[in-house]
XYZ file of C-alpha atoms in Angstrom:
669
model
C 46.007 -54.989 85.488
C 45.733 -56.898 88.698
C 42.226 -57.764 88.162
C 43.152 -58.731 84.710
C 45.616 -61.317 85.750
C 44.113 -62.598 88.888
C 41.174 -63.640 86.539
C 43.653 -65.057 84.061
C 45.271 -66.935 86.438
C 41.768 -68.814 86.742
C 41.284 -69.743 83.646
C 44.333 -71.600 83.478
C 44.102 -76.068 84.424
C 46.738 -78.072 85.198
C 46.059 -81.882 85.125
C 48.162 -84.239 86.830
C 50.745 -86.752 84.743
C 49.964 -89.458 86.301
C 48.959 -92.851 83.749
C 45.541 -92.137 83.805
C 45.965 -88.881 82.790
C 46.751 -87.052 79.050
C 46.770 -83.750 79.441
C 49.687 -81.791 81.002
C 48.639 -77.900 80.547
C 44.873 -76.623 79.653
C 44.545 -73.035 78.489
C 41.127 -72.193 77.845
C 40.673 -68.850 76.993
C 36.606 -68.747 76.537
C 36.525 -69.163 80.389
C 37.076 -65.508 79.604
C 34.083 -64.088 79.117
C 33.081 -61.528 81.625
C 36.743 -59.789 81.470
C 36.300 -56.643 79.548
C 38.104 -56.120 76.665
C 41.267 -54.138 77.908
C 42.368 -52.923 74.455
C 45.877 -53.290 73.371
C 48.109 -54.891 76.010
C 50.966 -52.778 77.578
C 54.452 -54.146 75.856
C 56.688 -55.215 78.401
C 60.656 -55.720 78.304
C 61.612 -56.534 74.886
C 58.838 -56.768 73.518
C 57.025 -59.530 75.490
C 53.420 -58.867 76.618
C 52.163 -60.660 79.814
C 49.208 -62.192 79.891
C 48.461 -64.422 83.248
C 49.863 -65.468 85.802
C 49.159 -69.315 86.519
C 49.520 -71.263 89.825
C 50.002 -75.306 89.243
C 47.249 -77.594 91.596
C 48.761 -79.037 94.150
C 49.089 -82.411 93.313
C 49.996 -81.440 89.455
C 53.529 -82.761 88.369
C 54.209 -79.599 86.505
C 54.258 -75.540 87.349
C 53.208 -73.209 84.342
C 54.484 -69.477 83.749
C 52.279 -67.134 82.620
C 51.657 -66.600 78.684
C 53.621 -63.870 76.726
C 53.713 -62.811 73.304
C 56.927 -61.776 71.904
C 57.799 -59.108 69.202
C 60.822 -57.709 67.953
C 59.163 -54.353 67.207
C 59.700 -52.883 70.437
C 57.453 -50.212 70.367
C 57.693 -49.367 66.439
C 54.535 -47.482 65.185
C 54.459 -49.705 61.861
C 55.069 -53.064 63.820
C 52.194 -55.293 64.792
C 49.229 -54.233 66.799
C 49.994 -56.694 69.153
C 47.997 -59.297 71.598
C 44.660 -58.421 72.930
C 40.710 -59.619 74.111
C 38.700 -59.566 71.336
C 35.776 -57.154 71.710
C 31.846 -57.875 71.406
C 31.967 -58.393 67.635
C 34.282 -61.334 67.773
C 32.822 -64.731 67.947
C 33.874 -65.281 71.813
C 34.415 -62.181 74.168
C 37.030 -64.686 76.027
C 39.239 -65.547 72.730
C 42.496 -64.533 72.252
C 42.788 -61.926 69.056
C 46.395 -61.978 67.741
C 46.733 -58.560 65.348
C 48.701 -58.691 62.529
C 50.098 -61.861 64.078
C 51.948 -62.719 60.691
C 54.607 -59.545 61.233
C 57.793 -60.229 59.260
C 59.067 -57.257 60.749
C 62.612 -56.031 61.748
C 63.007 -52.134 61.313
C 60.390 -49.594 61.432
C 57.586 -50.457 58.270
C 60.590 -52.921 56.741
C 60.954 -56.440 57.091
C 64.399 -59.037 57.092
C 61.999 -61.046 55.124
C 63.056 -64.392 55.907
C 59.507 -65.424 55.929
C 59.632 -66.465 59.589
C 56.773 -64.600 61.945
C 58.831 -62.237 63.983
C 56.116 -62.680 66.484
C 54.815 -65.798 68.701
C 53.478 -66.871 71.642
C 55.064 -68.388 74.728
C 54.156 -70.137 77.884
C 57.056 -72.179 79.791
C 56.062 -75.442 82.068
C 58.005 -77.065 84.465
C 58.317 -80.545 86.142
C 57.807 -81.153 89.786
C 58.041 -84.361 90.089
C 60.556 -85.940 88.113
C 60.797 -85.863 84.329
C 57.149 -85.819 81.792
C 57.059 -86.554 78.518
C 55.587 -84.203 75.907
C 54.166 -85.968 72.772
C 51.602 -83.478 71.465
C 51.177 -79.974 71.321
C 47.684 -78.426 70.145
C 46.289 -75.035 69.253
C 42.677 -74.028 68.761
C 42.354 -71.273 66.282
C 40.095 -69.644 63.696
C 41.605 -66.543 61.536
C 40.274 -63.672 59.310
C 41.491 -60.840 57.546
C 43.646 -60.412 54.755
C 47.003 -61.669 55.410
C 46.448 -63.292 58.215
C 48.370 -66.887 58.240
C 47.326 -69.599 57.358
C 50.343 -71.945 58.146
C 51.126 -72.564 61.864
C 54.308 -73.980 63.763
C 55.301 -75.234 66.625
C 58.673 -74.774 68.515
C 59.997 -75.741 71.649
C 62.945 -74.949 73.881
C 64.110 -77.923 75.873
C 65.579 -77.734 79.156
C 67.381 -74.627 78.186
C 68.844 -75.618 74.643
C 68.312 -73.949 71.194
C 64.820 -73.765 69.698
C 63.228 -76.610 67.665
C 60.458 -77.231 65.876
C 57.970 -79.145 67.115
C 56.001 -81.730 64.588
C 54.916 -80.604 61.319
C 53.707 -77.361 60.114
C 50.018 -77.104 59.766
C 48.103 -75.892 57.083
C 44.369 -73.964 57.883
C 42.728 -73.929 55.006
C 39.279 -72.041 56.475
C 39.273 -68.375 56.741
C 36.287 -65.959 58.318
C 34.172 -68.823 59.293
C 34.227 -67.697 63.199
C 34.579 -71.454 64.221
C 37.448 -72.653 66.285
C 39.527 -75.614 64.964
C 41.725 -77.510 66.827
C 45.381 -78.366 64.901
C 47.172 -80.906 66.532
C 51.428 -81.132 67.110
C 52.850 -83.959 67.427
C 56.344 -84.941 68.810
C 58.284 -86.589 71.101
C 60.604 -84.397 74.052
C 61.334 -85.310 77.286
C 61.728 -82.552 80.077
C 63.837 -82.413 82.546
C 63.907 -78.791 84.168
C 62.000 -76.587 81.383
C 59.983 -76.607 78.571
C 59.249 -73.299 76.675
C 56.393 -74.023 74.440
C 56.198 -71.024 71.288
C 53.206 -71.158 69.488
C 54.767 -69.584 65.710
C 52.463 -69.096 62.696
C 54.137 -68.546 59.374
C 54.334 -65.319 57.867
C 54.649 -63.667 53.994
C 58.109 -62.437 53.872
C 58.202 -58.773 54.092
C 54.214 -58.618 54.909
C 52.408 -57.905 58.124
C 49.305 -58.053 56.424
C 45.627 -56.561 58.294
C 44.581 -60.030 59.502
C 43.362 -61.411 63.058
C 44.465 -65.119 64.571
C 41.918 -65.820 67.263
C 43.200 -67.962 70.100
C 40.750 -70.002 72.614
C 42.480 -72.885 73.286
C 46.349 -74.054 73.877
C 47.227 -77.876 75.089
C 50.329 -79.733 76.337
C 50.059 -83.410 76.583
C 51.352 -86.890 76.933
C 49.340 -88.600 74.211
C 51.063 -91.668 74.914
C 50.277 -92.257 78.385
C 46.658 -92.561 77.722
C 44.334 -94.040 80.842
C 44.629 -97.528 82.318
C 44.396 -100.157 80.538
C 41.356 -101.622 82.011
C 39.035 -98.182 81.929
C 36.249 -98.375 79.588
C 35.902 -96.730 76.274
C 32.672 -94.796 75.203
C 30.467 -95.409 72.129
C 28.187 -92.731 72.237
C 25.429 -93.106 69.279
C 22.868 -90.597 68.775
C 20.135 -90.854 65.790
C 18.067 -87.535 64.926
C 14.375 -86.812 65.413
C 13.712 -90.567 66.572
C 10.746 -91.441 68.089
C 10.813 -94.592 70.667
C 7.821 -95.615 69.647
C 9.349 -96.132 66.125
C 11.639 -98.934 67.518
C 10.824 -102.737 67.352
C 12.405 -103.291 70.934
C 9.803 -100.218 72.004
C 6.766 -102.361 71.080
C 6.288 -101.309 67.402
C 5.980 -104.450 65.609
C 5.441 -102.885 62.281
C 9.352 -101.320 62.485
C 12.502 -103.528 61.481
C 15.025 -102.347 63.694
C 17.185 -105.389 64.251
C 20.091 -104.375 65.139
C 18.899 -101.974 67.936
C 16.971 -104.971 69.114
C 20.132 -107.078 69.381
C 22.039 -104.255 71.353
C 18.514 -104.304 73.616
C 18.966 -107.554 74.248
C 22.899 -107.629 75.585
C 22.002 -104.020 77.596
C 19.551 -101.805 79.516
C 16.534 -100.432 77.910
C 14.985 -96.938 79.516
C 11.231 -97.189 79.013
C 10.705 -93.607 80.466
C 14.017 -91.447 79.424
C 13.095 -87.851 78.844
C 15.201 -85.335 76.864
C 15.255 -81.733 78.387
C 13.989 -79.743 75.531
C 12.384 -81.483 72.846
C 14.448 -79.726 69.563
C 17.646 -80.421 67.858
C 19.522 -76.913 68.878
C 18.491 -77.003 72.813
C 18.560 -80.798 74.083
C 21.919 -81.639 72.511
C 23.751 -78.833 74.296
C 21.931 -79.734 77.536
C 22.832 -83.212 77.279
C 26.709 -82.859 76.325
C 26.797 -80.533 79.402
C 24.915 -82.084 81.672
C 22.859 -79.179 82.814
C 19.261 -78.244 82.060
C 18.412 -75.783 79.064
C 17.314 -72.799 81.572
C 20.793 -73.138 83.113
C 22.608 -72.358 79.722
C 20.270 -69.777 78.835
C 20.314 -67.873 81.683
C 24.008 -67.145 81.448
C 23.782 -65.595 78.235
C 26.151 -65.378 75.348
C 25.994 -68.636 73.976
C 27.052 -72.290 74.653
C 30.659 -71.729 75.168
C 30.181 -68.764 77.422
C 27.740 -70.290 79.361
C 30.167 -73.253 80.126
C 32.645 -70.778 81.800
C 34.827 -73.531 83.298
C 32.511 -76.442 83.825
C 33.620 -79.131 80.756
C 31.618 -80.834 78.916
C 31.203 -84.558 78.692
C 33.328 -85.799 76.295
C 35.878 -82.587 77.287
C 35.703 -84.274 80.623
C 36.920 -87.759 79.274
C 39.393 -85.889 77.022
C 40.623 -84.127 80.377
C 40.556 -87.742 81.938
C 43.268 -89.396 79.373
C 40.612 -90.351 76.677
C 40.805 -89.600 73.054
C 37.921 -88.139 72.425
C 36.528 -88.005 68.874
C 33.202 -86.794 66.725
C 31.849 -87.926 63.679
C 28.951 -85.735 62.146
C 25.901 -84.701 64.324
C 26.651 -84.601 67.611
C 26.092 -81.271 69.085
C 23.565 -79.029 67.244
C 23.809 -79.001 62.757
C 21.278 -78.168 60.527
C 20.034 -80.837 58.588
C 20.409 -80.777 55.713
C 21.908 -77.815 55.420
C 25.058 -78.517 57.056
C 25.140 -82.011 55.553
C 25.196 -80.612 52.053
C 27.876 -78.447 52.702
C 29.843 -80.328 55.142
C 29.874 -77.834 57.649
C 30.357 -78.656 61.634
C 27.603 -76.403 62.825
C 27.833 -75.177 66.076
C 29.978 -77.649 67.413
C 32.178 -76.984 70.751
C 36.093 -77.767 70.003
C 37.358 -78.456 73.081
C 35.379 -81.335 73.280
C 37.236 -82.963 70.373
C 40.651 -84.240 69.890
C 39.625 -84.746 65.933
C 36.123 -84.425 63.987
C 34.697 -85.452 60.991
C 32.183 -83.857 59.315
C 29.988 -85.921 56.429
C 29.250 -84.371 53.014
C 26.302 -85.862 51.016
C 23.397 -85.000 49.003
C 20.378 -85.246 50.709
C 17.283 -83.975 49.329
C 19.900 -84.059 46.233
C 19.967 -87.456 46.022
C 19.172 -89.569 42.687
C 15.724 -91.396 42.942
C 11.670 -91.141 43.670
C 11.127 -88.230 45.513
C 7.521 -87.455 47.079
C 6.485 -84.021 48.763
C 4.044 -84.211 51.726
C 2.880 -80.643 52.550
C 1.808 -77.399 51.457
C 4.542 -75.130 51.601
C 7.337 -74.468 48.313
C 10.884 -75.220 49.163
C 13.408 -73.688 47.914
C 16.120 -76.187 45.775
C 19.046 -74.244 45.506
C 22.317 -76.316 45.874
C 23.557 -75.622 49.269
C 21.636 -73.805 50.597
C 19.247 -75.131 53.476
C 15.960 -75.329 51.894
C 13.948 -73.857 53.886
C 11.489 -76.314 55.264
C 11.153 -74.738 58.742
C 8.824 -76.971 60.628
C 5.853 -76.531 58.038
C 7.657 -78.072 54.808
C 9.428 -81.238 56.623
C 8.029 -84.267 54.735
C 9.929 -84.336 51.859
C 11.053 -87.628 50.971
C 13.422 -89.937 48.581
C 13.565 -93.470 47.430
C 16.781 -93.130 46.101
C 18.040 -95.590 42.730
C 21.520 -95.968 44.780
C 23.043 -98.405 46.970
C 23.185 -95.761 49.661
C 26.616 -95.509 50.031
C 26.527 -91.774 49.084
C 24.111 -90.816 52.145
C 25.805 -89.532 55.163
C 24.619 -92.337 57.788
C 27.071 -95.157 55.368
C 29.613 -92.423 55.698
C 29.496 -92.006 59.284
C 29.341 -95.697 59.821
C 32.304 -96.060 57.534
C 34.320 -93.525 59.598
C 33.339 -94.827 62.678
C 34.625 -98.221 61.625
C 37.992 -96.765 60.284
C 38.016 -94.567 63.463
C 37.595 -98.144 66.272
C 40.487 -99.852 64.063
C 43.024 -97.137 64.303
C 41.738 -96.664 68.009
C 41.995 -100.515 69.255
C 45.325 -100.246 70.555
C 45.931 -96.512 71.604
C 43.948 -96.178 75.237
C 40.813 -95.183 75.802
C 38.301 -93.503 73.671
C 35.069 -91.615 73.605
C 33.522 -91.960 69.894
C 30.792 -89.936 69.658
C 28.629 -90.740 66.437
C 25.688 -88.861 65.275
C 23.206 -90.212 62.689
C 21.321 -88.121 60.976
C 18.060 -90.266 60.160
C 14.894 -90.090 60.540
C 15.570 -86.292 60.627
C 13.621 -84.904 57.475
C 14.350 -85.106 54.771
C 13.336 -88.816 54.985
C 16.140 -90.304 52.340
C 16.805 -94.109 52.153
C 17.437 -96.695 48.938
C 14.425 -97.878 47.204
C 15.081 -100.841 48.707
C 14.226 -99.883 52.614
C 10.991 -98.547 51.132
C 10.002 -101.289 49.566
C 10.090 -103.404 52.563
C 7.122 -101.737 54.077
C 3.492 -101.595 52.425
C 2.190 -98.025 53.302
C -1.317 -99.789 52.612
C -0.780 -101.813 55.622
C 1.002 -99.318 58.298
C -1.231 -98.632 61.245
C -2.391 -94.959 61.707
C -1.797 -93.449 65.628
C -4.736 -94.482 67.930
C -7.359 -91.672 67.843
C -10.338 -90.249 69.693
C -13.465 -87.966 68.730
C -12.260 -84.199 69.043
C -9.130 -85.161 70.493
C -8.030 -81.810 70.299
C -10.739 -80.122 72.121
C -8.816 -80.459 75.458
C -5.167 -79.753 74.742
C -5.272 -75.806 74.863
C -3.333 -73.762 72.387
C -0.185 -73.393 73.843
C -0.062 -76.835 73.468
C -0.712 -77.102 69.956
C 0.897 -74.341 68.658
C 3.951 -76.310 66.914
C 1.650 -78.842 65.575
C -1.042 -77.854 64.026
C -2.665 -79.547 61.279
C -0.801 -77.932 58.600
C 2.334 -78.657 59.487
C 1.712 -82.255 58.846
C 0.380 -84.725 55.856
C -3.179 -83.938 55.149
C -4.733 -87.264 54.019
C -4.851 -90.590 55.301
C -2.795 -92.027 51.924
C -0.237 -89.190 52.325
C 0.228 -90.358 56.177
C 0.950 -93.833 55.204
C 3.303 -92.160 52.565
C 5.334 -90.383 55.276
C 5.297 -93.257 57.577
C 6.669 -95.801 54.844
C 9.615 -92.982 54.475
C 10.127 -92.774 58.323
C 10.588 -96.315 58.926
C 12.445 -96.787 56.010
C 15.243 -94.105 57.348
C 14.749 -95.804 60.570
C 15.762 -99.242 59.133
C 18.282 -97.584 57.000
C 19.947 -95.686 59.985
C 19.435 -98.902 62.303
C 21.829 -101.145 59.687
C 24.501 -98.436 60.053
C 24.276 -98.638 63.484
C 24.846 -102.619 63.441
C 27.867 -102.596 61.445
C 29.504 -99.965 64.081
C 28.874 -102.365 66.543
C 30.124 -105.499 64.113
C 33.111 -103.426 63.789
C 33.293 -103.086 67.813
C 33.098 -107.015 68.325
C 35.096 -108.177 65.848
C 38.138 -105.819 67.161
C 37.591 -107.782 70.546
C 36.577 -104.312 71.849
C 32.789 -104.472 72.733
C 33.773 -106.604 76.306
C 35.422 -103.337 77.217
C 33.307 -100.404 75.697
C 30.277 -98.961 77.126
C 27.752 -98.144 74.206
C 25.152 -95.157 74.864
C 22.013 -95.363 72.101
C 19.483 -92.568 72.166
C 18.018 -89.765 69.826
C 18.240 -86.057 70.695
C 14.210 -85.906 71.564
C 10.865 -87.895 70.239
C 8.841 -87.449 67.783
C 5.112 -87.195 66.796
C 3.600 -89.008 63.952
C 0.292 -87.978 63.527
C -0.469 -88.743 67.501
C -3.014 -86.247 68.583
C -3.157 -85.162 65.020
C 0.682 -83.757 65.995
C 3.526 -84.200 63.370
C 7.326 -83.763 64.348
C 8.161 -82.306 67.414
C 8.642 -79.329 70.137
C 5.811 -80.620 71.914
C 5.412 -81.733 75.735
C 3.381 -84.863 74.850
C 4.642 -88.490 75.754
C 5.750 -89.007 71.904
C 8.096 -85.916 71.610
C 9.235 -85.946 75.329
C 10.277 -89.170 75.459
C 13.587 -90.924 73.637
C 14.893 -94.157 73.092
C 17.688 -95.044 75.769
C 20.249 -98.359 75.556
C 23.154 -98.604 77.335
C 25.271 -101.845 76.926
C 28.812 -102.825 78.180
C 30.632 -103.917 81.349
C 29.069 -104.376 84.475
C 25.679 -103.016 82.493
C 22.882 -105.957 83.467
C 20.845 -106.748 80.461
C 17.120 -105.819 80.905
C 14.769 -103.385 81.134
C 13.922 -100.155 83.373
C 10.808 -98.535 84.242
C 13.203 -95.630 86.478
C 13.016 -92.539 85.033
C 15.798 -90.994 83.459
C 16.833 -87.576 81.737
C 19.482 -86.350 79.748
C 21.579 -84.610 82.142
C 21.570 -88.399 83.980
C 24.103 -89.755 80.974
C 27.083 -87.187 82.395
C 26.998 -88.688 85.770
C 26.093 -91.802 85.015
C 29.210 -92.170 82.549
C 31.928 -90.890 84.508
C 30.930 -93.221 87.167
C 31.152 -96.210 85.136
C 34.628 -95.183 83.823
C 35.554 -94.235 87.129
C 36.042 -90.651 86.475
C 35.557 -88.113 89.268
C 32.104 -86.330 88.383
C 32.033 -82.416 88.124
C 30.557 -81.084 90.449
C 28.359 -78.651 88.633
C 26.782 -81.575 87.389
C 22.899 -81.050 87.240
C 21.533 -84.656 86.653
C 22.116 -88.271 88.853
C 23.993 -91.518 87.977
C 21.538 -93.968 86.155
C 24.118 -96.729 87.232
C 22.266 -98.128 90.036
C 19.594 -99.209 87.328
C 22.120 -100.162 84.923
C 23.707 -102.878 87.518
C 19.886 -104.076 88.528
C 18.529 -101.798 90.827
C 14.580 -101.838 90.522
C 14.184 -98.365 92.345
C 13.979 -95.364 90.422
C 17.118 -93.020 91.067
C 14.881 -90.040 90.760
C 10.623 -89.166 91.268
C 10.131 -87.295 88.316
C 11.290 -85.996 84.678
C 11.030 -82.259 83.542
C 11.367 -81.230 80.020
C 10.936 -77.836 78.588
C 9.555 -75.712 75.355
C 9.741 -71.808 74.960
C 6.057 -71.667 76.354
C 5.872 -74.032 78.539
C 7.443 -76.794 81.354
C 6.102 -80.667 81.623
C 6.906 -82.946 85.167
C 6.714 -86.451 84.384
C 5.945 -88.550 87.596
C 5.602 -92.150 87.641
C 1.991 -91.766 87.433
C 1.247 -88.539 85.857
C 2.394 -86.043 83.130
C 1.167 -82.287 84.191
C 1.905 -79.589 81.465
C 1.971 -76.083 82.647
C 2.209 -73.136 79.497
C 3.042 -69.712 80.459
C 0.022 -68.583 79.671
C -1.494 -70.609 82.404
C -3.331 -73.108 80.436
C -2.815 -76.847 81.612
C -2.710 -80.492 80.726
C -2.868 -83.417 82.845
C -2.633 -87.139 81.923
C -2.508 -90.146 84.272
C -0.122 -92.055 82.675
C -0.624 -95.437 84.541
C -1.423 -98.211 82.415
C -4.617 -98.680 80.608
C -5.181 -102.145 82.337
C -4.965 -99.856 85.585
C -7.031 -97.288 84.500
C -4.573 -95.160 83.787
C -4.864 -92.852 80.292
C -0.866 -93.719 78.829
C -2.156 -92.137 75.364
C -3.376 -88.908 76.763
C -6.611 -88.381 75.694
C -8.278 -87.199 78.209
C -6.625 -83.889 80.019
C -7.613 -84.091 83.747
C -6.367 -80.237 84.212
C -9.845 -79.046 84.592
C -11.473 -81.771 87.059
C -12.043 -80.490 90.347
C -11.218 -83.982 91.689
C -7.458 -83.682 90.663
C -6.783 -80.144 92.186
C -5.081 -81.992 94.689
C -2.972 -83.933 91.944
C -1.844 -80.371 90.642
C -0.986 -79.010 94.256
C 0.798 -81.854 94.719
C 3.052 -81.572 91.599
């Protein structure tokens, strides 16, 4: 028990309540992933179960008690089972499992039928440097099982007074999802000596039920304190499956991306930025954690378990007084499956104060459809339509104005949320755009902007694949893309139409930022989760270590950022320390990237010598002059990435890995 209590103490984070802080107390049970489940906790005293002993940080303005579970059953065998750590059969081994927590119990197998839960979870905070204001209490929870309560309440005891409700009751319409959701209770109390916080779910009169509540977080905040007025906001915009070579600002004369052109004119354009893994579900968590995928995978147990005490990028901003919000796909979502169902996908709840998921028709949009691969598709409504990586190229030129499409809905929501946050303190707003991820859907007017007969196919050479090892081709066999030039041009038309459609939505959000007068104090980041092949080397799609797939577009604009272009090498893991430095926040020690701030301020020297990227079968090392790929079976690729005018091979047509003249180069890399 002592070991358990000691471990639980390490889960608790107390944050100073200076004006730059918002969170006063943060319980994060997901950090308990290495604890073995001790089973049902032993009752202490009159039904109080002690779960952990916390110690305040030396600079904290509050201290906090252990967290306890209270029950009126006093050992009655018919009473609620009580409090325990969830075992491996639940979503996260660090979550708190409140079994039968809907008990309306008074006597053996009976109830007082007052509809009030006779059980509650509580902890007490004590100011250490004068009175503190508390304006928000939050709980992260999911429920399952018969009778699991769907109404949540917060109750407080201020300075030893009578219990009182804090905020309004919250309804939880979801059950059995396994996805944690934050519920926020807003109120206002000033605490002089103590504040007992009670989470008390509602109960059905006379019923214990057999359901469970699973909790992995509790927070106490002063949502009015915010940060210093000059602390910059962050607007983080991320596209899906967007290759840099499909943007005008990266040299594509056939593309139409005027809004991103305008952003590039006032920001820094990174010519050589690279993702850590060219597929959505690996790249996005890596970016948000500021960690290489290898570190996340090595921990085992999934993303939440791997994080431990480390905060994600938006979570770190949240803990430093920012209002963090997510719109659509920022962490991973299946597209189109999670879009047609309006689901969160494997999101990270503690990152956000609020989330918004789009619900849109995707492939079922009304219009003219095209299918440019051989596989049979599953069009069952509400079911991920089984494209895999083979039958990716399904297109729809809709006969609508596009207002029903996910990126328009995301932009609408971003515009509304920017207006709501303009005077409430610093914010971190992350907006995900799902185009140009397949299915390639846009209004027909955007398709009409591109004549497929005039679109240029990717440059090629005879026998291009002859010197690319099989491991480098595996995910990009010819069967995975369109198989004739007419189809290839039709796919390019749909891809460019989707990009232009997405670009317009980005512009709408940026226009709102300017109209609200927020642009001068907002750091804007635009990127994509990875690159994409559009026929180079006869490759289509992603999961390649070649330049088109590993390289990403990256534009950063905002206060202190010099407008221009940089050849400095950048990685996704660098964005976390970059944004913390720009916001004058401390960078967590566990971040693995380096800050790009010197480049944003106009420095010409690169902040790193190389970028790395991986797929399941190999790794890429990208330096100033070389791209070296080594696969698990020992095969290799080596390309001279100097400009063609300097004798280089930037299109990667000649693999030098087997050249005796380049043995020393490989050895040096």
